[in-house]
Short mmCIF file of C-alpha atoms and ligand atoms in Angstrom, two decimals:
data_model
loop_
_atom_site.label_atom_id
_atom_site.label_comp_id
_atom_site.label_asym_id
_atom_site.label_seq_id
_atom_site.Cartn_x
_atom_site.Cartn_y
_atom_site.Cartn_z
CA UNK A 1 -14.90 -5.74 -53.34
CA UNK A 2 -15.97 -4.48 -49.96
CA UNK A 3 -15.41 -0.92 -48.78
CA UNK A 4 -12.67 -2.81 -46.47
CA UNK A 5 -10.29 -2.59 -49.31
CA UNK A 6 -8.12 -5.85 -50.52
CA UNK A 7 -6.55 -6.62 -47.43
CA UNK A 8 -8.46 -9.44 -44.99
CA UNK A 9 -9.92 -10.65 -47.94
CA UNK A 10 -10.17 -15.02 -48.85
CA UNK A 11 -7.52 -13.73 -51.22
CA UNK A 12 -5.66 -12.09 -48.93
CA UNK A 13 -5.86 -13.10 -45.61
CA UNK A 14 -3.99 -10.41 -42.58
CA UNK A 15 -1.90 -12.70 -40.25
CA UNK A 16 -3.77 -11.03 -37.48
CA UNK A 17 -6.85 -8.80 -37.18
CA UNK A 18 -6.70 -6.46 -33.88
CA UNK A 19 -9.85 -5.17 -32.70
CA UNK A 20 -10.43 -2.20 -31.66
CA UNK A 21 -7.22 0.46 -31.53
CA UNK A 22 -7.05 1.90 -27.64
CA UNK A 23 -3.71 1.62 -26.39
CA UNK A 24 -4.89 -2.18 -25.85
CA UNK A 25 -4.76 -2.68 -29.42
CA UNK A 26 -2.97 0.33 -30.57
CA UNK A 27 0.74 -1.22 -28.75
CA UNK A 28 -0.16 -4.98 -29.79
CA UNK A 29 -0.82 -3.65 -33.40
CA UNK A 30 2.82 -1.89 -33.15
CA UNK A 31 4.89 -4.62 -32.11
CA UNK A 32 3.33 -7.17 -34.77
CA UNK A 33 4.09 -5.12 -37.49
CA UNK A 34 7.33 -4.19 -36.36
CA UNK A 35 7.35 -8.16 -35.66
CA UNK A 36 6.97 -8.45 -39.73
CA UNK A 37 3.45 -10.04 -38.33
CA UNK A 38 0.82 -8.45 -41.43
CA UNK A 39 -1.62 -6.69 -38.83
CA UNK A 40 -4.98 -4.91 -39.65
CA UNK A 41 -6.30 -3.20 -37.28
CA UNK A 42 -9.49 -1.82 -36.97
CA UNK A 43 -11.80 0.58 -34.43
CA UNK A 44 -15.21 1.52 -34.39
CA UNK A 45 -14.42 5.25 -34.05
CA UNK A 46 -14.51 7.36 -37.06
CA UNK A 47 -11.76 9.65 -35.60
CA UNK A 48 -9.57 7.35 -33.23
CA UNK A 49 -10.06 5.77 -30.20
CA UNK A 50 -14.01 6.05 -28.03
CA UNK A 51 -13.10 4.12 -25.18
CA UNK A 52 -12.04 4.65 -22.20
CA UNK A 53 -7.80 5.18 -24.02
CA UNK A 54 -9.61 8.70 -25.50
CA UNK A 55 -9.15 10.67 -21.99
CA UNK A 56 -7.16 13.54 -22.15
CA UNK A 57 -4.48 12.65 -19.93
CA UNK A 58 -3.68 9.37 -17.92
CA UNK A 59 -0.71 9.31 -15.63
CA UNK A 60 2.23 6.81 -15.13
CA UNK A 61 1.94 6.02 -11.61
CA UNK A 62 2.92 2.59 -10.23
CA UNK A 63 2.40 3.74 -6.31
CA UNK A 64 -0.44 3.48 -6.26
CA UNK A 65 -3.29 2.57 -3.60
CA UNK A 66 -3.05 3.63 0.02
CA UNK A 67 0.29 2.12 0.93
CA UNK A 68 1.75 3.66 -2.37
CA UNK A 69 3.76 0.66 -2.13
CA UNK A 70 4.65 -0.66 -6.42
CA UNK A 71 3.84 -4.36 -7.62
CA UNK A 72 7.23 -5.49 -9.79
CA UNK A 73 4.19 -5.64 -12.49
CA UNK A 74 3.50 -2.21 -12.64
CA UNK A 75 7.46 -1.09 -11.97
CA UNK A 76 8.38 -3.18 -15.07
CA UNK A 77 5.00 -1.51 -16.79
CA UNK A 78 6.28 1.90 -16.85
CA UNK A 79 9.92 0.48 -18.28
CA UNK A 80 8.75 -0.70 -20.93
CA UNK A 81 6.21 2.34 -21.33
CA UNK A 82 9.66 4.55 -21.66
CA UNK A 83 11.17 1.87 -23.79
CA UNK A 84 8.45 2.05 -26.33
CA UNK A 85 8.23 5.99 -25.90
CA UNK A 86 11.84 6.48 -25.87
CA UNK A 87 11.96 3.81 -29.87
CA UNK A 88 8.75 6.70 -30.96
CA UNK A 89 10.61 9.57 -30.07
CA UNK A 90 14.09 7.37 -32.18
CA UNK A 91 11.84 7.59 -35.04
CA UNK A 92 11.01 11.11 -35.12
CA UNK A 93 6.98 10.29 -33.86
CA UNK A 94 5.85 12.65 -30.69
CA UNK A 95 3.97 10.58 -28.14
CA UNK A 96 3.24 12.88 -26.37
CA UNK A 97 4.72 11.46 -22.77
CA UNK A 98 6.19 13.81 -20.34
CA UNK A 99 8.74 12.22 -18.12
CA UNK A 100 8.11 14.90 -14.79
CA UNK A 101 7.67 12.50 -11.89
CA UNK A 102 4.28 12.51 -10.08
CA UNK A 103 3.18 14.13 -6.85
CA UNK A 104 1.04 12.26 -4.20
CA UNK A 105 0.03 14.67 -1.07
CA UNK A 106 -0.19 13.02 1.83
CA UNK A 107 -4.02 13.16 3.51
CA UNK A 108 -2.71 13.02 6.60
CA UNK A 109 0.49 12.34 9.31
CA UNK A 110 -0.08 8.45 9.61
CA UNK A 111 0.25 8.24 5.45
CA UNK A 112 3.26 10.47 5.69
CA UNK A 113 4.38 8.24 8.59
CA UNK A 114 4.72 5.76 6.23
CA UNK A 115 5.24 6.53 2.88
CA UNK A 116 7.97 8.87 4.19
CA UNK A 117 9.51 4.89 4.48
CA UNK A 118 9.00 4.11 1.19
CA UNK A 119 11.86 2.31 -0.66
CA UNK A 120 11.74 3.71 -4.11
CA UNK A 121 10.35 6.82 -4.02
CA UNK A 122 11.69 10.90 -2.46
CA UNK A 123 9.57 11.59 0.67
CA UNK A 124 9.21 15.96 0.74
CA UNK A 125 8.76 17.28 4.10
CA UNK A 126 5.98 19.82 3.86
CA UNK A 127 8.13 22.71 3.43
CA UNK A 128 9.50 21.41 0.36
CA UNK A 129 6.55 20.58 -1.66
CA UNK A 130 6.88 23.45 -4.24
CA UNK A 131 4.10 26.09 -2.82
CA UNK A 132 1.56 25.62 -5.82
CA UNK A 133 0.23 21.98 -4.01
CA UNK A 134 -1.84 22.53 -0.55
CA UNK A 135 0.57 19.43 1.20
CA UNK A 136 0.22 20.32 5.12
CA UNK A 137 1.15 16.72 5.89
CA UNK A 138 4.04 16.04 3.30
CA UNK A 139 3.84 14.92 -0.36
CA UNK A 140 5.72 11.70 -2.03
CA UNK A 141 7.37 12.72 -4.84
CA UNK A 142 7.73 9.75 -7.52
CA UNK A 143 10.75 10.29 -10.03
CA UNK A 144 10.72 7.75 -12.53
CA UNK A 145 6.78 8.51 -12.94
CA UNK A 146 5.16 10.90 -16.03
CA UNK A 147 2.11 11.47 -17.63
CA UNK A 148 0.97 10.95 -21.74
CA UNK A 149 -1.04 13.18 -23.62
CA UNK A 150 -3.31 9.79 -25.24
CA UNK A 151 -3.72 11.06 -28.30
CA UNK A 152 -0.97 12.04 -29.52
CA UNK A 153 0.35 8.33 -28.19
CA UNK A 154 -1.81 6.43 -30.41
CA UNK A 155 -1.01 8.36 -33.62
CA UNK A 156 2.82 7.95 -33.25
CA UNK A 157 1.92 3.77 -32.49
CA UNK A 158 -0.34 4.09 -35.54
CA UNK A 159 2.36 5.94 -37.26
CA UNK A 160 4.88 3.77 -36.35
CA UNK A 161 2.93 0.70 -37.08
CA UNK A 162 2.12 2.14 -40.64
CA UNK A 163 5.95 2.29 -40.99
CA UNK A 164 6.38 -0.82 -40.68
CA UNK A 165 2.93 -1.82 -42.86
CA UNK A 166 0.94 -2.08 -40.26
CA UNK A 167 -2.67 -0.77 -41.34
CA UNK A 168 -5.54 1.43 -39.15
CA UNK A 169 -9.10 1.37 -40.48
CA UNK A 170 -11.74 3.20 -38.66
CA UNK A 171 -15.04 3.31 -38.30
CA UNK A 172 -15.04 -0.40 -38.59
CA UNK A 173 -17.77 -2.31 -36.13
CA UNK A 174 -16.64 -5.97 -35.46
CA UNK A 175 -19.91 -7.72 -34.85
CA UNK A 176 -19.38 -11.25 -34.40
CA UNK A 177 -16.31 -13.72 -35.30
CA UNK A 178 -15.99 -17.24 -36.18
CA UNK A 179 -13.95 -19.94 -36.46
CA UNK A 180 -12.61 -21.50 -39.55
CA UNK A 181 -9.99 -24.56 -40.80
CA UNK A 182 -7.33 -21.86 -41.39
CA UNK A 183 -8.30 -18.49 -38.98
CA UNK A 184 -11.14 -16.76 -38.13
CA UNK A 185 -13.66 -14.54 -39.91
CA UNK A 186 -14.31 -11.37 -39.16
CA UNK A 187 -18.11 -9.97 -39.42
CA UNK A 188 -18.48 -6.41 -39.74
CA UNK A 189 -20.07 -3.56 -41.31
CA UNK A 190 -18.02 -3.29 -44.12
CA UNK A 191 -18.15 -6.80 -45.07
CA UNK A 192 -15.95 -9.94 -44.00
CA UNK A 193 -12.61 -9.66 -42.59
CA UNK A 194 -10.58 -12.97 -42.97
CA UNK A 195 -7.50 -13.02 -41.06
CA UNK A 196 -5.62 -16.30 -39.09
CA UNK A 197 -5.28 -14.56 -36.08
CA UNK A 198 -8.00 -12.61 -34.00
CA UNK A 199 -7.37 -10.37 -31.12
CA UNK A 200 -10.12 -8.71 -29.04
CA UNK A 201 -8.76 -5.55 -27.80
CA UNK A 202 -12.51 -3.46 -27.18
CA UNK A 203 -11.99 -2.54 -23.54
CA UNK A 204 -15.76 -2.08 -22.38
CA UNK A 205 -17.69 -2.10 -25.38
CA UNK A 206 -19.82 -5.12 -26.10
CA UNK A 207 -21.22 -6.49 -28.97
CA UNK A 208 -24.11 -9.20 -28.88
CA UNK A 209 -22.70 -11.35 -31.69
CA UNK A 210 -19.26 -11.21 -30.52
CA UNK A 211 -18.43 -13.58 -27.16
CA UNK A 212 -16.56 -11.52 -24.83
CA UNK A 213 -15.28 -11.89 -21.57
CA UNK A 214 -17.49 -10.52 -18.91
CA UNK A 215 -15.32 -7.93 -17.54
CA UNK A 216 -16.70 -5.02 -15.51
CA UNK A 217 -17.49 -1.45 -16.55
CA UNK A 218 -16.00 1.34 -14.36
CA UNK A 219 -17.09 4.91 -15.57
CA UNK A 220 -14.97 7.97 -15.07
CA UNK A 221 -14.94 11.27 -15.74
CA UNK A 222 -12.49 13.90 -16.72
CA UNK A 223 -12.75 17.43 -17.10
CA UNK A 224 -9.93 19.94 -19.57
CA UNK A 225 -9.60 23.19 -17.60
CA UNK A 226 -7.64 26.71 -18.33
CA UNK A 227 -6.09 28.30 -15.28
CA UNK A 228 -3.82 29.83 -14.40
CA UNK A 229 -1.09 27.57 -12.68
CA UNK A 230 1.78 26.10 -13.55
CA UNK A 231 3.23 23.05 -11.66
CA UNK A 232 5.53 21.02 -12.28
CA UNK A 233 3.83 17.83 -10.94
CA UNK A 234 1.14 16.18 -12.34
CA UNK A 235 -0.10 14.80 -8.99
CA UNK A 236 -2.03 10.91 -8.35
CA UNK A 237 -4.63 9.57 -6.25
CA UNK A 238 -8.88 10.20 -6.12
CA UNK A 239 -8.48 12.86 -8.22
CA UNK A 240 -5.41 12.71 -10.73
CA UNK A 241 -4.51 15.83 -11.91
CA UNK A 242 -1.79 16.67 -14.49
CA UNK A 243 -0.79 20.26 -16.31
CA UNK A 244 0.30 21.52 -19.33
CA UNK A 245 2.48 24.85 -19.94
CA UNK A 246 1.62 28.46 -19.34
CA UNK A 247 0.68 29.91 -22.69
CA UNK A 248 1.46 33.66 -23.04
CA UNK A 249 -2.54 34.87 -22.22
CA UNK A 250 -1.15 33.57 -18.69
CA UNK A 251 -3.06 30.16 -18.37
CA UNK A 252 -2.34 26.33 -18.65
CA UNK A 253 -4.29 23.39 -19.66
CA UNK A 254 -5.12 21.47 -16.55
CA UNK A 255 -6.51 17.55 -16.96
CA UNK A 256 -8.77 16.24 -14.13
CA UNK A 257 -9.74 12.78 -13.79
CA UNK A 258 -11.75 10.13 -11.00
CA UNK A 259 -15.08 10.45 -10.53
CA UNK A 260 -15.19 6.43 -10.55
CA UNK A 261 -18.59 4.79 -10.37
CA UNK A 262 -20.67 1.78 -12.10
CA UNK A 263 -23.19 4.05 -14.41
CA UNK A 264 -22.04 7.37 -16.18
CA UNK A 265 -22.09 10.23 -14.57
CA UNK A 266 -24.79 12.65 -16.02
CA UNK A 267 -24.71 15.64 -18.99
CA UNK A 268 -22.61 17.73 -17.58
CA UNK A 269 -23.50 21.06 -15.95
CA UNK A 270 -27.06 20.08 -14.99
CA UNK A 271 -27.67 23.23 -13.67
CA UNK A 272 -27.78 26.71 -16.20
CA UNK A 273 -24.60 27.87 -16.10
CA UNK A 274 -23.96 30.91 -13.79
CA UNK A 275 -21.83 32.97 -16.88
CA UNK A 276 -21.95 30.90 -19.61
CA UNK A 277 -18.34 32.22 -21.78
CA UNK A 278 -19.15 30.91 -24.94
CA UNK A 279 -18.81 27.86 -27.45
CA UNK A 280 -21.47 24.77 -27.37
CA UNK A 281 -24.27 25.21 -25.47
CA UNK A 282 -22.69 23.79 -21.22
CA UNK A 283 -19.54 23.10 -22.43
CA UNK A 284 -17.77 26.31 -21.72
CA UNK A 285 -18.91 27.62 -18.14
CA UNK A 286 -17.72 29.18 -15.32
CA UNK A 287 -19.53 29.04 -11.47
CA UNK A 288 -21.05 26.20 -11.41
CA UNK A 289 -18.44 23.92 -9.79
CA UNK A 290 -17.74 20.09 -11.38
CA UNK A 291 -17.08 18.11 -7.94
CA UNK A 292 -13.52 17.16 -10.14
CA UNK A 293 -12.88 21.33 -9.83
CA UNK A 294 -13.45 21.23 -6.38
CA UNK A 295 -11.17 18.24 -5.13
CA UNK A 296 -8.49 19.62 -7.48
CA UNK A 297 -8.79 22.79 -5.78
CA UNK A 298 -7.56 21.50 -2.23
CA UNK A 299 -4.65 20.56 -3.64
CA UNK A 300 -3.81 22.89 -5.72
CA UNK A 301 -5.75 26.40 -4.99
CA UNK A 302 -4.89 28.11 -8.10
CA UNK A 303 -7.31 25.93 -9.95
CA UNK A 304 -10.36 27.53 -7.71
CA UNK A 305 -12.95 29.20 -10.42
CA UNK A 306 -11.21 27.56 -13.51
CA UNK A 307 -13.03 28.16 -17.09
CA UNK A 308 -14.29 24.50 -17.38
CA UNK A 309 -13.07 23.41 -21.15
CA UNK A 310 -14.80 20.70 -21.74
CA UNK A 311 -16.11 17.02 -19.90
CA UNK A 312 -15.34 13.62 -21.07
CA UNK A 313 -16.83 10.33 -19.93
CA UNK A 314 -16.13 7.24 -20.42
CA UNK A 315 -15.78 3.31 -19.03
CA UNK A 316 -12.66 1.29 -18.38
CA UNK A 317 -13.39 -2.42 -17.96
CA UNK A 318 -12.02 -4.03 -15.05
CA UNK A 319 -12.10 -7.07 -13.34
CA UNK A 320 -12.28 -8.20 -9.61
CA UNK A 321 -9.34 -8.46 -9.30
CA UNK A 322 -7.49 -5.50 -10.91
CA UNK A 323 -4.98 -7.99 -12.71
CA UNK A 324 -5.29 -7.49 -17.42
CA UNK A 325 -6.17 -9.84 -18.86
CA UNK A 326 -3.89 -11.32 -21.99
CA UNK A 327 -4.81 -14.68 -22.79
CA UNK A 328 -6.43 -17.58 -25.53
CA UNK A 329 -9.99 -17.42 -26.05
CA UNK A 330 -10.39 -19.80 -28.78
CA UNK A 331 -8.15 -21.63 -31.07
CA UNK A 332 -7.38 -18.43 -32.96
CA UNK A 333 -9.35 -15.55 -31.15
CA UNK A 334 -6.88 -13.65 -27.66
CA UNK A 335 -8.09 -11.21 -25.76
CA UNK A 336 -5.79 -8.20 -24.68
CA UNK A 337 -8.16 -6.30 -21.74
CA UNK A 338 -9.21 -5.27 -18.45
CA UNK A 339 -6.98 -3.16 -17.82
CA UNK A 340 -8.18 -1.46 -15.36
CA UNK A 341 -7.64 2.16 -13.80
CA UNK A 342 -4.03 1.11 -15.11
CA UNK A 343 -4.05 0.24 -19.02
CA UNK A 344 -0.91 3.10 -20.22
CA UNK A 345 1.01 1.85 -17.40
CA UNK A 346 0.87 -1.81 -18.09
CA UNK A 347 0.26 -2.07 -21.76
CA UNK A 348 4.04 -2.34 -23.06
CA UNK A 349 4.43 -5.09 -21.11
CA UNK A 350 0.94 -6.84 -22.42
CA UNK A 351 0.86 -5.72 -26.00
CA UNK A 352 4.73 -7.02 -26.15
CA UNK A 353 4.12 -10.15 -23.96
CA UNK A 354 1.25 -11.22 -26.52
CA UNK A 355 2.32 -10.04 -29.65
CA UNK A 356 5.89 -12.66 -29.26
CA UNK A 357 3.57 -15.08 -28.53
CA UNK A 358 1.12 -14.39 -31.42
CA UNK A 359 4.55 -14.58 -33.20
CA UNK A 360 5.21 -18.03 -32.38
CA UNK A 361 2.25 -19.37 -33.24
CA UNK A 362 1.86 -18.12 -36.74
CA UNK A 363 5.30 -20.32 -37.63
CA UNK A 364 3.33 -23.43 -36.55
C1 LIG B 1 -11.35 8.13 -15.86
C2 LIG B 1 -10.21 7.26 -16.36
C3 LIG B 1 -8.97 8.14 -15.86
C4 LIG B 1 -7.87 6.53 -15.99
N1 LIG B 1 -6.20 7.64 -15.91
C5 LIG B 1 -5.62 6.63 -16.45
C6 LIG B 1 -4.39 6.82 -16.16
O1 LIG B 1 -4.04 7.43 -15.26
N2 LIG B 1 -3.14 6.13 -15.84
C7 LIG B 1 -3.98 4.96 -16.63
O2 LIG B 1 -2.70 3.68 -17.03
N3 LIG B 1 -4.79 4.48 -17.05
C8 LIG B 1 -5.57 5.23 -16.97
N4 LIG B 1 -6.83 4.98 -17.50
C9 LIG B 1 -7.46 3.74 -17.37
C10 LIG B 1 -6.81 3.34 -19.12
O3 LIG B 1 -7.41 5.18 -19.52
C11 LIG B 1 -7.55 2.12 -19.47
O4 LIG B 1 -7.11 0.89 -18.84
C12 LIG B 1 -6.88 1.89 -21.22
O5 LIG B 1 -7.38 2.88 -21.95
C13 LIG B 1 -8.52 0.32 -21.78
O6 LIG B 1 -7.22 0.57 -23.06
P1 LIG B 1 -7.88 -0.71 -23.59
O7 LIG B 1 -7.45 -0.07 -25.20
O8 LIG B 1 -7.95 -1.92 -23.08
O9 LIG B 1 -9.79 -0.42 -24.07
P2 LIG B 1 -10.38 1.24 -24.85
O10 LIG B 1 -9.50 2.02 -24.50
O11 LIG B 1 -11.49 1.40 -24.05
O12 LIG B 1 -10.44 0.12 -25.99
C14 LIG B 1 -11.31 0.23 -26.83
C15 LIG B 1 -11.40 0.43 -28.29
O13 LIG B 1 -12.04 -1.06 -28.96
C16 LIG B 1 -12.97 0.08 -29.96
N5 LIG B 1 -14.28 -1.84 -29.98
C17 LIG B 1 -14.84 -1.86 -28.98
N6 LIG B 1 -16.19 -3.21 -29.55
C18 LIG B 1 -15.58 -2.28 -31.10
C19 LIG B 1 -15.95 -3.67 -32.06
N7 LIG B 1 -16.61 -4.53 -31.88
N8 LIG B 1 -15.49 -3.50 -33.47
C20 LIG B 1 -13.91 -2.43 -33.58
N9 LIG B 1 -13.50 -1.36 -32.65
C21 LIG B 1 -14.47 -1.73 -31.40
C22 LIG B 1 -13.51 0.84 -29.48
O14 LIG B 1 -14.06 1.77 -30.30
C23 LIG B 1 -12.35 1.87 -29.05
O15 LIG B 1 -12.17 2.57 -29.37
C24 LIG B 1 -8.32 5.76 -16.42
C25 LIG B 1 -9.37 5.30 -17.39
C26 LIG B 1 -10.15 6.33 -17.11
C27 LIG B 1 -11.58 5.92 -17.53
#
């Protein structure tokens, strides 16, 4: 027997093999297991998701873009996200989701005039915005939004799936898929997995042996800061930030993401740290200000000079239209991906719909 165990072998094929344990694969696996489907999730990362879903914090904000208007798909995605996380909480699991609301600070008076008229948000005049934020033109409050710590959500989904019989294997890299008369064979670095259906949820990662759709990879960065800031709402916009609670030391963890580009950001800091404060070389520095920290400091002056605890770089997959993909690639292989900058906002609705389709296909 291979190190994959007995499940997923020629003698005991799984119904669905989910390839990739980011937010797309983890949510789909959870729905399948809870629908009574024998689902096996494999991920190449040994310690959990290694793609875009390992970003330290993610916002749930349907009022995106310059206009700040929300689309129906994003509104439904948000509602499905809160349903999903409520379900996990009811099962005694911690999905790391905070229904805090989300703040967007206006850049200029014109934007303020347009946002003031939006029907589904609350407009805050400059004097009504908490003084921790610098909002000279006012800010939009998206009350139904919030943020999530992805690592907690992925663990809760895996635990919820496991409770319903869904199995997860880490450190298993799928290098090829071939159709058979009864399903699909997946070649992995640990042996072959036999399944009736496979779903590619592999994000921006590419393997030469897999026929994956040609999504574009957009790289982004995140910093985890330690700063003396108590801010009630996470911030959306060109720079995204979320704020943990202030501990006994007077410091809170602050998560900031952005810097999206077609190429990965260089290792940071490039210059020797002006004032090392310990930890792995180059990881904990003061002084050498990262552009994300500088940009956040304009909106939240209290973070200026904060200590950088961690630097994260990752790529998300997107299509030119920005719309995610959940469709059949071949008779027994589906894809769920290209979630772009709204993976956490949209995964629940997409996974629910694809899960229902797979259940129907398996019943035929
Ligand atoms: C900087 C940044 C900030 C973001 N902020 C937000 C936000 O605020 N709100 C929001 O909703 N979204 C946000 N996103 C987008 C979101 O992170 C992504 O849309 C989402 O994480 C994509 O999830 P995924 O499951 O499709 O892919 P991924 O998370 O990339 O997961 C793919 C997984 O597949 C595994 N894998 C790949 N190939 C194989 C293989 N051959 N065999 C086995 N395993 C494999 C990888 O190890 C990986 O774990 C952000 C993204 C970035 C980069």
